[in-house]
Each structure stands twice: as C-alpha cells, then as structure tokens.
Short mmCIF file of C-alpha atoms in Angstrom, two decimals:
data_model
loop_
_atom_site.label_atom_id
_atom_site.label_comp_id
_atom_site.label_asym_id
_atom_site.label_seq_id
_atom_site.Cartn_x
_atom_site.Cartn_y
_atom_site.Cartn_z
CA MET I 12 59.68 -27.68 -100.00
CA LYS I 13 60.24 -24.22 -101.30
CA ARG I 14 56.55 -23.67 -101.34
CA PHE I 15 56.29 -24.78 -97.79
CA CYS I 16 59.02 -22.33 -96.70
CA LEU I 17 57.27 -19.49 -98.41
CA MET I 18 54.07 -20.38 -96.67
CA LEU I 19 55.80 -20.28 -93.25
CA VAL I 20 57.28 -16.89 -94.05
CA PHE I 21 53.84 -15.64 -95.03
CA VAL I 22 52.30 -16.94 -91.88
CA ASN I 23 54.99 -15.29 -89.73
CA VAL I 24 54.47 -11.96 -91.47
CA VAL I 25 50.75 -12.14 -90.96
CA TYR I 26 51.18 -13.06 -87.27
CA PHE I 27 53.63 -10.15 -86.77
CA PHE I 28 51.21 -7.58 -88.13
CA TRP I 29 48.31 -9.09 -86.18
CA GLY I 30 50.32 -8.91 -82.92
CA LEU I 31 51.30 -5.34 -83.62
CA ASN I 32 47.75 -4.41 -84.30
CA SER I 33 46.52 -6.07 -81.13
CA GLN I 34 49.09 -4.30 -79.02
CA GLN I 35 48.14 -0.91 -80.39
CA SER I 36 44.55 -1.77 -79.84
CA GLU I 37 45.19 -2.68 -76.23
CA ILE I 38 47.19 0.51 -75.72
CA SER I 39 44.37 2.53 -77.20
CA GLU I 40 41.81 0.90 -74.95
CA ALA I 41 44.04 1.47 -71.93
CA ASP I 42 44.61 5.11 -72.86
CA LYS I 43 40.92 5.59 -73.35
CA PHE I 44 40.12 4.07 -69.93
CA LEU I 45 42.75 6.24 -68.25
CA ALA I 46 41.36 9.35 -69.92
CA GLU I 47 37.89 8.54 -68.74
CA VAL I 48 39.14 7.92 -65.21
CA ALA I 49 41.08 11.19 -65.26
CA GLY I 50 37.92 13.05 -66.21
CA LEU I 51 36.02 11.81 -63.21
CA GLN I 52 35.99 13.87 -60.01
CA GLN I 53 38.37 12.47 -57.52
CA LEU I 54 36.49 10.95 -54.68
CA SER I 55 37.72 11.05 -51.11
CA LEU I 56 36.65 8.83 -48.28
CA ARG I 57 34.86 10.60 -45.44
CA GLU I 58 34.75 9.49 -41.90
CA VAL I 59 31.54 7.66 -41.30
CA GLU I 60 29.66 9.28 -38.47
CA GLU I 61 28.23 7.03 -35.85
CA PRO I 62 24.49 6.65 -36.25
CA VAL I 63 22.39 8.73 -33.88
CA PHE I 64 19.72 6.75 -32.10
CA VAL I 65 16.71 8.71 -30.93
CA ALA I 66 15.40 7.35 -27.66
CA LYS I 67 11.84 6.11 -27.82
CA PRO I 68 9.66 8.18 -25.51
CA GLU I 69 8.72 6.30 -22.41
CA GLU I 70 5.12 5.29 -22.24
CA PRO I 71 3.35 6.68 -19.19
CA VAL I 72 3.12 4.18 -16.40
CA ALA I 73 -0.49 3.48 -15.52
CA HIS I 74 -0.83 3.88 -11.78
CA GLU I 75 -3.74 2.23 -10.07
CA VAL I 76 -5.94 4.91 -8.59
CA VAL I 77 -7.81 3.90 -5.47
CA VAL I 78 -10.84 6.10 -4.85
CA SER I 79 -12.26 5.99 -1.37
CA LEU I 80 -16.00 6.40 -1.56
CA PRO I 81 -17.76 7.90 1.43
CA VAL I 82 -19.51 5.43 3.62
CA VAL I 83 -23.21 5.98 3.16
CA GLU I 84 -25.11 5.21 6.28
CA GLU I 85 -28.37 3.44 5.91
CA LEU I 86 -31.14 5.95 5.79
CA VAL I 87 -33.65 5.36 8.54
CA ILE I 88 -37.09 6.79 7.86
CA ASP I 89 -39.27 7.38 10.88
CA SER I 90 -43.03 7.03 10.83
CA CYS I 91 -45.46 9.04 12.88
CA PHE I 92 -48.55 7.73 14.65
CA LEU I 93 -51.43 9.22 16.60
CA ILE I 94 -52.88 7.23 19.47
CA ASN I 95 -56.17 8.86 20.33
CA GLY I 96 -59.31 8.09 22.26
CA ILE I 97 -57.63 8.01 25.69
CA ALA I 98 -60.46 8.98 28.03
CA SER I 99 -58.60 10.16 31.10
CA GLN I 100 -55.63 12.40 31.58
CA LYS I 101 -54.25 10.00 34.17
CA GLU I 102 -54.19 7.10 31.73
CA ALA I 103 -52.65 9.27 28.99
CA ALA I 104 -49.92 10.47 31.37
CA ARG I 105 -49.13 6.87 32.37
CA LEU I 106 -48.77 5.79 28.74
CA LEU I 107 -46.63 8.81 27.87
CA SER I 108 -44.30 8.17 30.80
CA ALA I 109 -43.87 4.51 29.80
CA MET I 110 -43.00 5.45 26.21
CA GLN I 111 -40.49 8.09 27.21
CA ALA I 112 -38.87 5.57 29.56
CA GLN I 113 -38.17 3.48 26.43
CA GLN I 114 -36.53 6.48 24.72
CA LEU I 115 -39.45 6.92 22.32
CA ALA I 116 -40.22 10.35 20.90
CA ALA I 117 -43.76 10.86 22.22
CA SER I 118 -45.84 13.86 23.19
CA LEU I 119 -49.26 14.36 24.78
CA SER I 120 -52.08 16.49 23.41
CA ARG I 121 -55.59 17.24 24.70
CA LEU I 122 -58.55 17.44 22.33
CA LEU I 123 -61.84 19.12 23.18
CA VAL I 124 -64.67 16.88 22.08
CA ALA I 125 -67.66 18.48 23.76
CA GLU I 126 -68.87 21.37 25.87
CA GLU I 127 -71.53 20.34 28.37
CA PHE I 128 -73.68 22.34 30.74
CA TRP I 129 -73.55 21.12 34.32
CA LEU I 130 -76.09 22.01 36.99
CA VAL I 131 -74.67 21.79 40.51
CA LEU I 132 -75.29 22.79 44.09
CA PRO I 133 -72.07 24.52 45.15
CA VAL I 134 -69.85 22.74 47.59
CA ALA I 135 -70.74 23.17 51.26
CA ASP I 136 -68.42 24.21 54.06
CA SER I 137 -67.88 20.62 55.09
CA TRP I 138 -68.55 17.08 53.98
CA GLN I 139 -71.18 16.70 56.66
CA GLN I 140 -73.00 19.74 55.32
CA SER I 141 -72.93 18.26 51.83
CA LEU I 142 -74.58 15.10 53.16
CA GLN I 143 -77.27 17.19 54.79
CA ASP I 144 -77.87 19.09 51.53
CA VAL I 145 -78.49 15.78 49.76
CA LYS I 146 -81.23 14.93 52.28
CA ASP I 147 -82.82 18.36 51.85
CA LEU I 148 -82.89 18.02 48.07
CA LYS I 149 -84.59 14.64 48.25
CA THR I 150 -87.15 16.14 50.61
CA LYS I 151 -87.94 18.69 47.89
CA GLY I 152 -88.53 15.94 45.34
CA VAL I 153 -85.11 16.01 43.60
CA SER I 154 -83.93 12.45 43.17
CA ASP I 155 -81.70 12.87 40.11
CA LEU I 156 -78.53 13.93 41.91
CA TRP I 157 -75.04 12.74 42.72
CA LEU I 158 -72.59 13.76 45.44
CA VAL I 159 -69.03 13.94 44.07
CA PRO I 160 -66.96 11.90 46.54
CA SER I 161 -63.41 12.88 45.52
CA GLY I 162 -61.22 15.03 43.35
CA VAL I 163 -61.25 18.75 42.84
CA ASP I 164 -65.07 18.73 42.90
CA LYS I 165 -65.43 16.72 46.10
CA GLY I 166 -68.57 17.76 48.01
CA VAL I 167 -70.30 19.21 44.92
CA ILE I 168 -73.85 17.90 44.34
CA SER I 169 -74.49 17.26 40.63
CA LEU I 170 -78.06 18.00 39.48
CA GLY I 171 -77.71 17.11 35.81
CA LEU I 172 -75.40 17.33 32.79
CA PHE I 173 -76.82 18.68 29.51
CA ALA I 174 -75.43 18.81 26.01
CA GLU I 175 -77.71 21.72 25.03
CA GLU I 176 -77.66 24.99 26.89
CA SER I 177 -81.38 25.59 26.36
CA ARG I 178 -82.33 22.37 28.15
CA ALA I 179 -79.93 23.18 30.97
CA GLU I 180 -81.56 26.60 31.43
CA ARG I 181 -85.06 25.09 31.59
CA ARG I 182 -84.00 22.66 34.28
CA LEU I 183 -82.23 25.40 36.19
CA LYS I 184 -85.47 27.45 36.37
CA GLN I 185 -87.35 24.45 37.69
CA LEU I 186 -84.83 23.97 40.52
CA GLN I 187 -84.82 27.64 41.36
CA GLY I 188 -88.62 27.50 41.54
CA LYS I 189 -88.21 24.98 44.37
CA ASN I 190 -85.93 27.36 46.20
CA ILE I 191 -82.85 25.35 45.32
CA LYS I 192 -79.77 27.51 44.80
CA ALA I 193 -78.38 25.60 41.84
CA VAL I 194 -75.90 27.11 39.37
CA MET I 195 -74.87 26.21 35.86
CA ARG I 196 -71.26 25.47 34.95
CA LEU I 197 -69.73 25.03 31.55
CA LYS I 198 -68.09 21.64 31.60
CA GLN I 199 -65.65 20.79 28.84
CA ARG I 200 -64.99 17.18 28.00
CA PHE I 201 -61.62 16.24 26.61
CA VAL I 202 -60.01 13.18 25.18
CA TYR I 203 -56.27 12.71 25.11
CA ALA I 204 -53.96 11.66 22.33
CA ILE I 205 -50.29 10.74 22.11
CA SER I 206 -48.18 11.50 19.08
CA LEU I 207 -45.43 8.95 18.52
CA LYS I 208 -42.44 9.06 16.15
CA SER I 209 -40.81 5.71 15.61
CA GLU I 210 -38.98 3.50 13.13
CA ALA I 211 -41.56 0.78 13.76
CA ASP I 212 -44.53 0.01 11.53
CA LEU I 213 -48.20 0.13 12.52
CA ALA I 214 -48.30 -3.52 13.61
CA SER I 215 -45.27 -3.02 15.83
CA VAL I 216 -46.84 0.01 17.48
CA ARG I 217 -49.99 -1.98 18.21
CA SER I 218 -47.86 -4.69 19.79
CA LEU I 219 -46.03 -2.07 21.80
CA LEU I 220 -49.26 -0.62 23.17
CA SER I 221 -50.45 -4.05 24.23
CA GLU I 222 -47.50 -4.20 26.60
CA PHE I 223 -48.72 -1.12 28.47
CA ARG I 224 -52.06 -2.83 29.30
CA LEU I 225 -54.30 0.16 28.80
CA GLY I 226 -57.76 0.09 30.26
CA LYS I 227 -59.46 0.19 26.85
CA ALA I 228 -58.65 -0.21 23.21
CA ASN I 229 -57.42 2.95 21.53
CA ILE I 230 -57.48 4.10 17.94
CA ILE I 231 -54.05 4.18 16.27
CA ASN I 232 -53.58 6.04 13.00
CA LYS I 233 -50.49 6.59 10.91
CA ILE I 234 -50.06 10.29 10.19
CA SER I 235 -47.58 12.46 8.29
CA CYS I 236 -44.57 13.60 10.26
#
C-alpha cells in the first residue's frame, strides 16, 4: 500500500512538471507568432475600384451600293450599196424619188461611160422643113438617117453615131462631098447610179428594188460607207 501511494505521488509530480512545461511551450509559441505578426507590415483594405469596360468598336455597317449602269443602246451599223447600170436619167430619178419617199438615205450620180461622135443635119426652122430635108437626103443617096421626133433634139436629122473620131471625120467628108451641110457633135453617153445607205442586207435591197418595177435588171454592189 505504501508503495502504491509513493507511486501516485511520483506520477502527480511528473504530471505537474509536464503540464508546466507544456504551458511554457505554448506561451513561447504564442509569443513567437505574435512577434512574427508584429514584424509584418500592417495591411489596410483599399476601396475596390469598379472595373472599367472598354466599349468594343462598332463594326462598319455594310451598305448595299446600287450602281446604275448607263443604258447602252443597240448599235446599228448601216451598210452602203451602189445600184448602177440605170440607162436613163428619167428612170434613175423615178427610183431615187421612190426611195426618198420611204425615208431612205439615197443619192443620184451620173457616170460617163463613153464619148461618141454624132453626125447630124442641124434642126430646120420647122418640123415641115425637117421632113423636106429627109426627102432631099434620100434623093442624094443617103438612106442611113433618122429624124429625131421628140425631146431637146426634136427635128434634128441623125446621119450616124461613131465611137472613133477618125471614122466620124471620114464620113463627114463624104457627106460634105455631096453638098450636105452635116456637122459633127460630141455626144456623151452616161449611165446613172444610186448610192443607198441602209440597215438592210444585200438580199433585202434586192427585194426592195423589185418593188419599184424597174424596166431592166440593175447591178447592185455592196460598197464601203
């Protein structure tokens, strides 16, 4: 029993010193923590500024651009034609007048194709005198003659038409040798042509000419304008 009491006393003593040691240890740790905290710079709370939001730049709005293109008119290319071989001025004038009546751009031209030498007995004072001259010429053996019945040369007696001047001069001497007062004229022979400017093609122009009912077929050529 005595031993047991001594053991309890020993245990209490040991526990006392262990508790004292632990307390000092805790105080030392606390003091150490406080010293470390005291050494730190005191921090202060700052007012938190509101975040600044930068506006995103607006993207450019794509506007629909309407471009008005100029209206291009259809290009009309005219062609030019030459209608030639018209024998008489009267026929050419009739054709030209008909074309212009249809608002066609047409013009008339005269082309010299030959110079001929014409032997004639000048016109008499009257038609009756011309008839008498014809009888007199036949009496003298001249049968190759022709009395012009109308036109600007009405009453003139034609005694021959020659392409070569030398032949005309020989015949003139023969007539003068028979005491016939013949003279030589220079006679120019022309053909007429019409220049036409049109949108039509060659076939259409031929069809157009057929409507005018010309006395004879004419030559139609496409030419440069």
